[in-house]
Coordinates of C-alpha atoms and ligand atoms in Angstrom, one line a residue:
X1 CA -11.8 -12.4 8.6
X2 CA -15.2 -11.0 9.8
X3 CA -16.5 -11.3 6.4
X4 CA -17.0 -13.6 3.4
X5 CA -15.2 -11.9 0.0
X6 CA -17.6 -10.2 -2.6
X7 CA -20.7 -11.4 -0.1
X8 CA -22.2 -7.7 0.1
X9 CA -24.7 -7.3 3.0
X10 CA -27.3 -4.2 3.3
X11 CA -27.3 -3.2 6.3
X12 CA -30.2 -0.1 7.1
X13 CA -29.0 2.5 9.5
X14 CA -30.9 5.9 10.6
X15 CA -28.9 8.5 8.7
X16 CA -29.1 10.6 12.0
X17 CA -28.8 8.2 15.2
X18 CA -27.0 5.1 13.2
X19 CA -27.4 2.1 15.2
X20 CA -24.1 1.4 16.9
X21 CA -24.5 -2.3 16.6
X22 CA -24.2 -1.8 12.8
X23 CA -21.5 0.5 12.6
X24 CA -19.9 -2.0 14.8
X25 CA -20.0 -4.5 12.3
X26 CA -19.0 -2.2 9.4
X27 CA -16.1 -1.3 11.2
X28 CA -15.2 -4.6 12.2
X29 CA -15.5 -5.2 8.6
X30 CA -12.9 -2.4 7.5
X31 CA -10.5 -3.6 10.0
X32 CA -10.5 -6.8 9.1
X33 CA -9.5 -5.8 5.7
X34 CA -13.2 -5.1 3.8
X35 CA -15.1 -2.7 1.7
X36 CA -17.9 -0.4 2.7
X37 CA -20.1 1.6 1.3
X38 CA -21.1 4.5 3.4
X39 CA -23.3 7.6 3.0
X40 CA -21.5 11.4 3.2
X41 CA -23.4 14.5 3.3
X42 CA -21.8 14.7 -1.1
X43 CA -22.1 11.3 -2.1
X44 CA -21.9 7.5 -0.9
X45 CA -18.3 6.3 -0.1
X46 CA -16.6 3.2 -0.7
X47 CA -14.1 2.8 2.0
X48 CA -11.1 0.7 3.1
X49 CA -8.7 1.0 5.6
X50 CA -6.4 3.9 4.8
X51 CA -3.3 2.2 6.5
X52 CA -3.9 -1.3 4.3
X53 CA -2.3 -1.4 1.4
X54 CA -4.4 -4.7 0.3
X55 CA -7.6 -3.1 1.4
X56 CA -6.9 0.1 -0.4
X57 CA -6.3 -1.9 -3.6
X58 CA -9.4 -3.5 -3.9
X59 CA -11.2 -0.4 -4.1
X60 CA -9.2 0.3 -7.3
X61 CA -10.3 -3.5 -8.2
X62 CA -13.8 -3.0 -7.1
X63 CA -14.2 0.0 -9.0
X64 CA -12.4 -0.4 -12.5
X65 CA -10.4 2.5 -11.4
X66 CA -7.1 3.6 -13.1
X67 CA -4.1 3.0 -10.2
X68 CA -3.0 6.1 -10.9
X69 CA -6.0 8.2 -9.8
X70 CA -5.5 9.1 -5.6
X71 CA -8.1 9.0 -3.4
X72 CA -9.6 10.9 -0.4
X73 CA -8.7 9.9 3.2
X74 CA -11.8 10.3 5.5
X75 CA -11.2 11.2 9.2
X76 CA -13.6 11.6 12.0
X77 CA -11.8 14.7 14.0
X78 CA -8.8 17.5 12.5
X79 CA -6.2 16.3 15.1
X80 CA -6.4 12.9 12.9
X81 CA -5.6 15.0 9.6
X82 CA -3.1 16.7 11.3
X83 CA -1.3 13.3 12.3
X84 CA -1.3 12.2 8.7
X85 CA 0.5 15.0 7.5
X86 CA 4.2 16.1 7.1
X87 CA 5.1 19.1 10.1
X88 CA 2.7 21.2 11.5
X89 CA -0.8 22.5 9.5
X90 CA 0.1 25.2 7.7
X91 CA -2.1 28.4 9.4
X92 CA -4.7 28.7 6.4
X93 CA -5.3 24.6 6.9
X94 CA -6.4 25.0 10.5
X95 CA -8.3 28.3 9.5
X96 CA -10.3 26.5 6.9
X97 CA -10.7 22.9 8.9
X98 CA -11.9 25.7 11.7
X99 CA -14.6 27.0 9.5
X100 CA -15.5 24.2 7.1
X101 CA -15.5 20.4 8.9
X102 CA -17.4 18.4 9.4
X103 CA -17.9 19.6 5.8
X104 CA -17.5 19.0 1.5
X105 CA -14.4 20.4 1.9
X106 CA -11.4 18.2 0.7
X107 CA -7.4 19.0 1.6
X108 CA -5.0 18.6 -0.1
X109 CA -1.3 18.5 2.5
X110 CA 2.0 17.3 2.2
X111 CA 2.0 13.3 3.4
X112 CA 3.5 12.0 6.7
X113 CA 3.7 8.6 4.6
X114 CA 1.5 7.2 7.1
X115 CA -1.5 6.1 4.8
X116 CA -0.5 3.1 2.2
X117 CA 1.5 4.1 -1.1
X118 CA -1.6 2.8 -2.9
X119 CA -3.7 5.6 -1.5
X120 CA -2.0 8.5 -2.9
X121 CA -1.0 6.8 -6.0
X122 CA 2.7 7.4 -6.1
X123 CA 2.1 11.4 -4.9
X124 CA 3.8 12.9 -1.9
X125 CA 0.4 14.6 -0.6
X126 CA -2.1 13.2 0.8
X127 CA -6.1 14.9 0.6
X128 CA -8.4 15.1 3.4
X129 CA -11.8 15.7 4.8
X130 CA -13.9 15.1 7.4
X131 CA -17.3 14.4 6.0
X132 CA -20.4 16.2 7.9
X133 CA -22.9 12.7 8.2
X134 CA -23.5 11.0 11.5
X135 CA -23.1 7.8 9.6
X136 CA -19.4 8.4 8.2
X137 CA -18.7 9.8 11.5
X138 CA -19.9 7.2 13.9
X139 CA -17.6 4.5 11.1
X140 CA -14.6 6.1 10.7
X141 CA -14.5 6.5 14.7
X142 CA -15.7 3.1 15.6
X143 CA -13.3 1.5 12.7
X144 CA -10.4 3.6 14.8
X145 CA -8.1 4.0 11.4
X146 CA -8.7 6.8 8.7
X147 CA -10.8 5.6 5.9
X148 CA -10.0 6.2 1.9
X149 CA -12.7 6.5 -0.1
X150 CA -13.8 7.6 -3.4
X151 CA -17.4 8.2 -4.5
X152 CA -18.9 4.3 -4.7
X153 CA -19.3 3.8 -8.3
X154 CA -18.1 2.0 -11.2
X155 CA -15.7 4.5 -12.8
X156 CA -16.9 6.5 -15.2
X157 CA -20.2 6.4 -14.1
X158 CA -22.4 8.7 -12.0
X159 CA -21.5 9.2 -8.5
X160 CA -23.9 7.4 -6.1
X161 CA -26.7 9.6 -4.1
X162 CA -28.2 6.6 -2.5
X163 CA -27.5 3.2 -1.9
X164 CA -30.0 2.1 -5.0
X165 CA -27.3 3.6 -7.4
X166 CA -24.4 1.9 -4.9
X167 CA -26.3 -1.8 -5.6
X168 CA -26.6 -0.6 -9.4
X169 CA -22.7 -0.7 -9.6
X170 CA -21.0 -2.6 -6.8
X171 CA -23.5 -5.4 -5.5
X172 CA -21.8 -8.5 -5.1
X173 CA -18.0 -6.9 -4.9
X174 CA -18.0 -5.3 -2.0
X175 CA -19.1 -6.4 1.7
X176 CA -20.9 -4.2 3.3
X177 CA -23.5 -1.3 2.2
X178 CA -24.5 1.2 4.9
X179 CA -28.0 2.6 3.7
X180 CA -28.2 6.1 5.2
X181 CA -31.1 7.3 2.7
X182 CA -30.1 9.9 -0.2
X183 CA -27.2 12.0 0.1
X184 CA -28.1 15.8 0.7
X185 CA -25.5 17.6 -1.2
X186 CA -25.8 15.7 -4.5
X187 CA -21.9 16.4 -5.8
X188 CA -18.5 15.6 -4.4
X189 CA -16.2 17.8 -2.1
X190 CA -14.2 20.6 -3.3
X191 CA -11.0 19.7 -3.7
X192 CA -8.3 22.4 -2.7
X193 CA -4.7 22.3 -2.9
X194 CA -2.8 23.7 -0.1
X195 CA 0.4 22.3 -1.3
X196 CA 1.8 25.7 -2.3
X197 CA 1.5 29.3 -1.7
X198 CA -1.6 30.5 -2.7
X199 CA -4.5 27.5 -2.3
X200 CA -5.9 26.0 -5.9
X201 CA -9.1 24.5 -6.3
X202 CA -8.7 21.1 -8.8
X203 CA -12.5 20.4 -8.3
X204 CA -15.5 22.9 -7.0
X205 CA -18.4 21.9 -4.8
X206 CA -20.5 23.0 -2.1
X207 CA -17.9 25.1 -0.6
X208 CA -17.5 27.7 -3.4
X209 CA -14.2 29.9 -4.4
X210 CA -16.2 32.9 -2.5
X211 CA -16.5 31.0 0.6
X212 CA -12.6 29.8 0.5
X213 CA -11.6 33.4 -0.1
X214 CA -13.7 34.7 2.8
X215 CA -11.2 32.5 5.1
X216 CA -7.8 31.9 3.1
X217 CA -7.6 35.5 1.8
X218 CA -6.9 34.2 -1.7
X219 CA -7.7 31.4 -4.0
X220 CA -7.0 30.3 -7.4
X221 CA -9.7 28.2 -9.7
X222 CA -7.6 25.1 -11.5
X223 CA -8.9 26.1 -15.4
X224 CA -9.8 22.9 -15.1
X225 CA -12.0 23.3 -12.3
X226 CA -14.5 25.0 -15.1
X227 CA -14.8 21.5 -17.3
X228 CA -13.5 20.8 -20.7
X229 CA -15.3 22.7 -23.5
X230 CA -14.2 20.6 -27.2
X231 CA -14.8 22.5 -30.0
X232 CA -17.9 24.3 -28.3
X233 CA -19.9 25.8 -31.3
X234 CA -22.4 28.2 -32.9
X235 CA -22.9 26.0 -35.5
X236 CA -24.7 23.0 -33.3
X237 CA -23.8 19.4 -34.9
X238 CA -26.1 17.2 -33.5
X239 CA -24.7 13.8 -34.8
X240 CA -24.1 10.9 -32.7
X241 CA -20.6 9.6 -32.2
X242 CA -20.0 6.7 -34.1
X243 CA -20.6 3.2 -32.5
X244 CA -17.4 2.0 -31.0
X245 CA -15.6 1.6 -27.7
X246 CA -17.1 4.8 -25.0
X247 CA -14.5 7.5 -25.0
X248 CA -15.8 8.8 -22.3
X249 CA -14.5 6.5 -19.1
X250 CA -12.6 7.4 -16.0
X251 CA -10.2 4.8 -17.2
X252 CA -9.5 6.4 -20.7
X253 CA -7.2 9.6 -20.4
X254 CA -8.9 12.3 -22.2
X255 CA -7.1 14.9 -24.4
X256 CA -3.4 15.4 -25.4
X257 CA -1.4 14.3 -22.4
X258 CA 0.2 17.6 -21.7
X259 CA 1.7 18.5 -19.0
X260 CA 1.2 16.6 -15.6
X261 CA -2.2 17.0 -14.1
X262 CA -2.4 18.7 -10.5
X263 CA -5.1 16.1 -10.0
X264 CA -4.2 13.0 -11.7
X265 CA -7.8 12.6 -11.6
X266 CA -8.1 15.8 -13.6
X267 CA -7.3 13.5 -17.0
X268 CA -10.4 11.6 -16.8
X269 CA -13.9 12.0 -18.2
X270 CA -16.0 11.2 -14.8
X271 CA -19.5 11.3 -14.4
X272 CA -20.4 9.9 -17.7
X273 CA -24.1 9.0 -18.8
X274 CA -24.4 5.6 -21.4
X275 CA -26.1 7.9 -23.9
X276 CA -24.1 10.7 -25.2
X277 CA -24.7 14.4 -23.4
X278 CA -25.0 17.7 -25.5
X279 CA -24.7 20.7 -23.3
X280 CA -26.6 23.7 -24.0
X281 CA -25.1 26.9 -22.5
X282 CA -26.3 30.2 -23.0
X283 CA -29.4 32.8 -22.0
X284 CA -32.3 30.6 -20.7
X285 CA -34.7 31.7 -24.0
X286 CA -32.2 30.5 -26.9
X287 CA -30.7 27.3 -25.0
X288 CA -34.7 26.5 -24.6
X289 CA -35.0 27.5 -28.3
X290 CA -32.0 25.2 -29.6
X291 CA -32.7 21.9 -27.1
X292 CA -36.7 22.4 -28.7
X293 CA -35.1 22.8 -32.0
X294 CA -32.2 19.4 -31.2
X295 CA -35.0 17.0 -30.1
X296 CA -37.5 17.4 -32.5
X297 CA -34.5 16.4 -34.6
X298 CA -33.7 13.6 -32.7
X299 CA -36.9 12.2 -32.7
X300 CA -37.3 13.0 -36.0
X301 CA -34.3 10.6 -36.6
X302 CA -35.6 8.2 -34.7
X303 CA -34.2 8.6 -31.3
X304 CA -35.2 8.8 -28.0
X305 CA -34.5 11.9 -26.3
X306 CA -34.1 12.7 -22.5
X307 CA -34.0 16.1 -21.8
X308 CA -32.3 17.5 -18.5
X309 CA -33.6 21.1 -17.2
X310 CA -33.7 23.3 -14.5
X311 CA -37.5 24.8 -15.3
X312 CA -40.3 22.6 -16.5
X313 CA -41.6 23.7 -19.5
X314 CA -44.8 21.7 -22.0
X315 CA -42.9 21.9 -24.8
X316 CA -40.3 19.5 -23.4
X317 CA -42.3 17.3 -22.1
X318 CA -43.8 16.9 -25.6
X319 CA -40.3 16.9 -27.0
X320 CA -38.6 14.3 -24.9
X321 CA -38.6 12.6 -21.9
X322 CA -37.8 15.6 -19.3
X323 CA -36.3 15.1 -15.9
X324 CA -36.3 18.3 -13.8
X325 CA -33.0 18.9 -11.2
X326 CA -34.5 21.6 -9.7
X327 CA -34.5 25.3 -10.0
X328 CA -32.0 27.2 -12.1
X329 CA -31.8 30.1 -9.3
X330 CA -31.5 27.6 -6.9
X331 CA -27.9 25.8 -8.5
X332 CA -28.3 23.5 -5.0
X333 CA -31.0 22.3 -5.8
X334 CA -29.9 21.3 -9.6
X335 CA -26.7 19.8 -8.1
X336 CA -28.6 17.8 -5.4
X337 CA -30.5 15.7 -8.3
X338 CA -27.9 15.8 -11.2
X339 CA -26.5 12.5 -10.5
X340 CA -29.8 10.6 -10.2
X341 CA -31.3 12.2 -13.0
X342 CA -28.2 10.8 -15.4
X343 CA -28.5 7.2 -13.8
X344 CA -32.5 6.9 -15.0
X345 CA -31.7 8.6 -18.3
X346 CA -29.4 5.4 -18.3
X347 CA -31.6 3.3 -16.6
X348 CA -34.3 4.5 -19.6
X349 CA -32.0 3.4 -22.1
X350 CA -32.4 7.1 -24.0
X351 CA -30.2 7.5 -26.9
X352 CA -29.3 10.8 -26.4
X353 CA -29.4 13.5 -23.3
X354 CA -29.8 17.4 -24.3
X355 CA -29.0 19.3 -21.0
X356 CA -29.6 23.1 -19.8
X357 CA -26.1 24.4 -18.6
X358 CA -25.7 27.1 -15.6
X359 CA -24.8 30.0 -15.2
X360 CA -22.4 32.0 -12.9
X361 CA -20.4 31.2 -9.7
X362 CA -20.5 29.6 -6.4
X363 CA -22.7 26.1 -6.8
X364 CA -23.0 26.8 -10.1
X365 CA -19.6 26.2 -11.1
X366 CA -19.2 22.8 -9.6
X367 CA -22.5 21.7 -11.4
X368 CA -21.2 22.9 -14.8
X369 CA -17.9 21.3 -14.0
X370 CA -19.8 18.1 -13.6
X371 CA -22.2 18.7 -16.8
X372 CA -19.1 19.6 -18.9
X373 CA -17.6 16.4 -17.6
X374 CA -20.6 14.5 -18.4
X375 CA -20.9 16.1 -21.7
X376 CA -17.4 14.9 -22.6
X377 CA -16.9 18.3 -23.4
X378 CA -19.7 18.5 -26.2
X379 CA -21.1 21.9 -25.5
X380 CA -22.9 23.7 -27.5
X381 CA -22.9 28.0 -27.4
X382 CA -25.9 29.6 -28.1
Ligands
TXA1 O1 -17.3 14.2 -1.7 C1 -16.3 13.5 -1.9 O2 -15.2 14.0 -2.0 C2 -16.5 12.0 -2.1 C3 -17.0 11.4 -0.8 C4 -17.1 9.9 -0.8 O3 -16.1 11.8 0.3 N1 -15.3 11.3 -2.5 C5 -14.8 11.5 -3.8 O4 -13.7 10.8 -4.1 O5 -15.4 12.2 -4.6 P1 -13.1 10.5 -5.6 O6 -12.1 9.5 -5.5 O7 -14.3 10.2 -6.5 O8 -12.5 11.9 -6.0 C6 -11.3 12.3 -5.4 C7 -10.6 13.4 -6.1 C8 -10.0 12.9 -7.4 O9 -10.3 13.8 -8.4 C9 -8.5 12.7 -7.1 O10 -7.7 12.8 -8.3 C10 -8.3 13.9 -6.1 O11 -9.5 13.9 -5.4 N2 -7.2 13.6 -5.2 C11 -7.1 12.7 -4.3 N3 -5.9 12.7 -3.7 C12 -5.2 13.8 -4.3 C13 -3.9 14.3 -4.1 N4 -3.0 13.8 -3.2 N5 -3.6 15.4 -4.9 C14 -4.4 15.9 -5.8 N6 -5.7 15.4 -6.0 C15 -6.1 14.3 -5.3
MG2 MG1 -15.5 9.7 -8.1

């Protein structure tokens, strides 16, 4: 063993010429049977080696994460994809790995059954990508082995955008952070099925349904890709859920188990601030209206309110305690600080987060995906 169990150590690398000596030692690290934390261009990672069964099980450990939730196997070049999947790539695969890697683009294939069972949690396909950072890169080919990973946080919590969040949540049960600086792209890969005929996306990102369509011809939108909207509402109730065990957890299956999930991920409430998340989705002028109106009931109340926008505004910042994600024309720019902005609204120990939602497609849809998600589906029409 290269390492000493649940000892993590930081090591500092230059997110664009990593210093090889380190990778080295990560690597060593994942081959040996450890965990690291690595930066993507979406989100940090926390990896194990793919073909280890043991490794790939502590991750679940590590993470609180429900067995039955699959994760992503990380490659360094598409001829390793192609070996960890069943026949030859089917012609839309190679046109999309053509035109999107090194990129947030995630595969789902039919599995050669080379990765360990725990990887895929019990499924027959196996989901790929090839992440666009010089850090991931220089690991996963200096480790030699394709490297699961799911986004480096507790479950249920925020997805990690620098190694400060990764500390936040896994110091002390993993071995080894990589600290490549904050991550550029703020939210995880889409996720698209290529398992049958026409491609589905189960989760949207940077690479939007327009930019799938461009190259595949075709693609469907899982409904699910859109987030879960419970009894949204003219008639806002403001109330706080009662005190009691968190609903919202990537370990609690959310909603009548219907039918089986594309995604078994798809059944959990991810991205889930401490304080409970009212979205606020509608034209700019009446969502400002009704967050204005929502806070100064809040504080009226007694509460303290974080507010999440898009545009500053006075009246907010006299409301609440506002944290900008950037610029509502600009959705990449509200995606790249979502996740940050939810950790220091827990960090702040608010009682309560009133958010802005987005409009329209392309980015936009993966950050309302992950607002609705943070929301636990509390959304409010106005
Ligand atoms: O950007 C990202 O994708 C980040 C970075 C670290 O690469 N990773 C990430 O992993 O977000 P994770 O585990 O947090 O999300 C993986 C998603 C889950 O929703 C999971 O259910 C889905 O991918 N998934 C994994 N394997 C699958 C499969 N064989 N079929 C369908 N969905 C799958
Ligand atoms: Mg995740």
């Amino acid at each position: 063993m290269s390492f000493v169990k649940g000892h993590t150590r930081w090591l500092k690398v230059d997110p664009a010429r990593p210093d090889r000596e380190l990778v080295a030692e990560a690597a060593a690290v994942l081959r040996a049977g450890g965990l690291v934390a690595f930066p993507t261009e979406t989100v940090y990672g926390l990896g194990a080696n793919a073909l280890d069964g043991q490794a790939v099980l502590r991750i679940f450990t590590a993470k609180g994460r429900p067995a039955d939730n699959p994760l992503i196997v990380h490659v360094a070049a598409a001829e390793e994809a192609a070996a960890l999947t069943a026949g030859p790539l089917p012609a839309t695969a190679v046109l999309l790995m053509e035109a999107f890697w090194p990129g947030p683009l995630t595969l789902v294939l039919p599995g050669a059954g080379k990765v360990a069972p725990e990887v895929s949690a019990g499924l027959s396909s196996v989901a790929l990508r090839m992440p666009d950072h010089p850090v991931a890169l220089a690991l996963i080919r200096a480790a030699g082995t394709p490297v699961a990973a799911p986004s480096a946080n507790t479950s249920g919590r925020p997805s990690p955008t620098t190694a400060g969040h990764v500390k936040e949540d896994l110091d002390g049960l993993i071995e080894v952070v990589l600290d490549g600086g904050t991550c550029g792209l703020g939210l995880e890969s889409t996720v698209l099925d290529l398992t049958g005929e026409t491609p589905v996306i189960l989760r949207p990102g940077a690479v939007t349904p327009e930019d799938i369509a461009r190259v595949a011809g075709k693609v469907l939108v899982d409904p699910a890709a859109d987030g879960p909207v419970r009894a949204a509402s003219r008639q806002p109730d403001y109330s706080l859920p009662a005190a009691g065990p968190k609903p919202a957890s990537e370990g609690c299956p959310t909603g009548k188990d219907s039918s089986r999930p594309r995604s078994p991920g798809f059944k959990y409430t991810h991205y889930a601030p401490a304080a409970p998340l009212f979205l606020f989705e509608g034209s700019p002028e009446k969502v400002a209206a009704k967050v204005l109106e929502a806070a100064r009931a809040h504080v009226a109340a007694g509460r303290r309110v974080g507010i999440l926008a898009a545009g500053d505004r006075k009246d907010y910042r006299e409301a609440g305690e506002l944290i900008l994600t950037g610029r509502r024309d600009a959705p990449a720019t509200v995606a790249a600080g979502l996740y940050a902005a939810l950790r220091k609204f827990d960090a702040a120990g608010v009682d309560v987060i009133l958010a802005e939602g987005l409009d329209g497609g392309g980015v936009a849809l993966a950050v309302r995906n992950r607002l609705r998600k943070a929301a636990g589906g509390r959304v409010i029409k106005v």
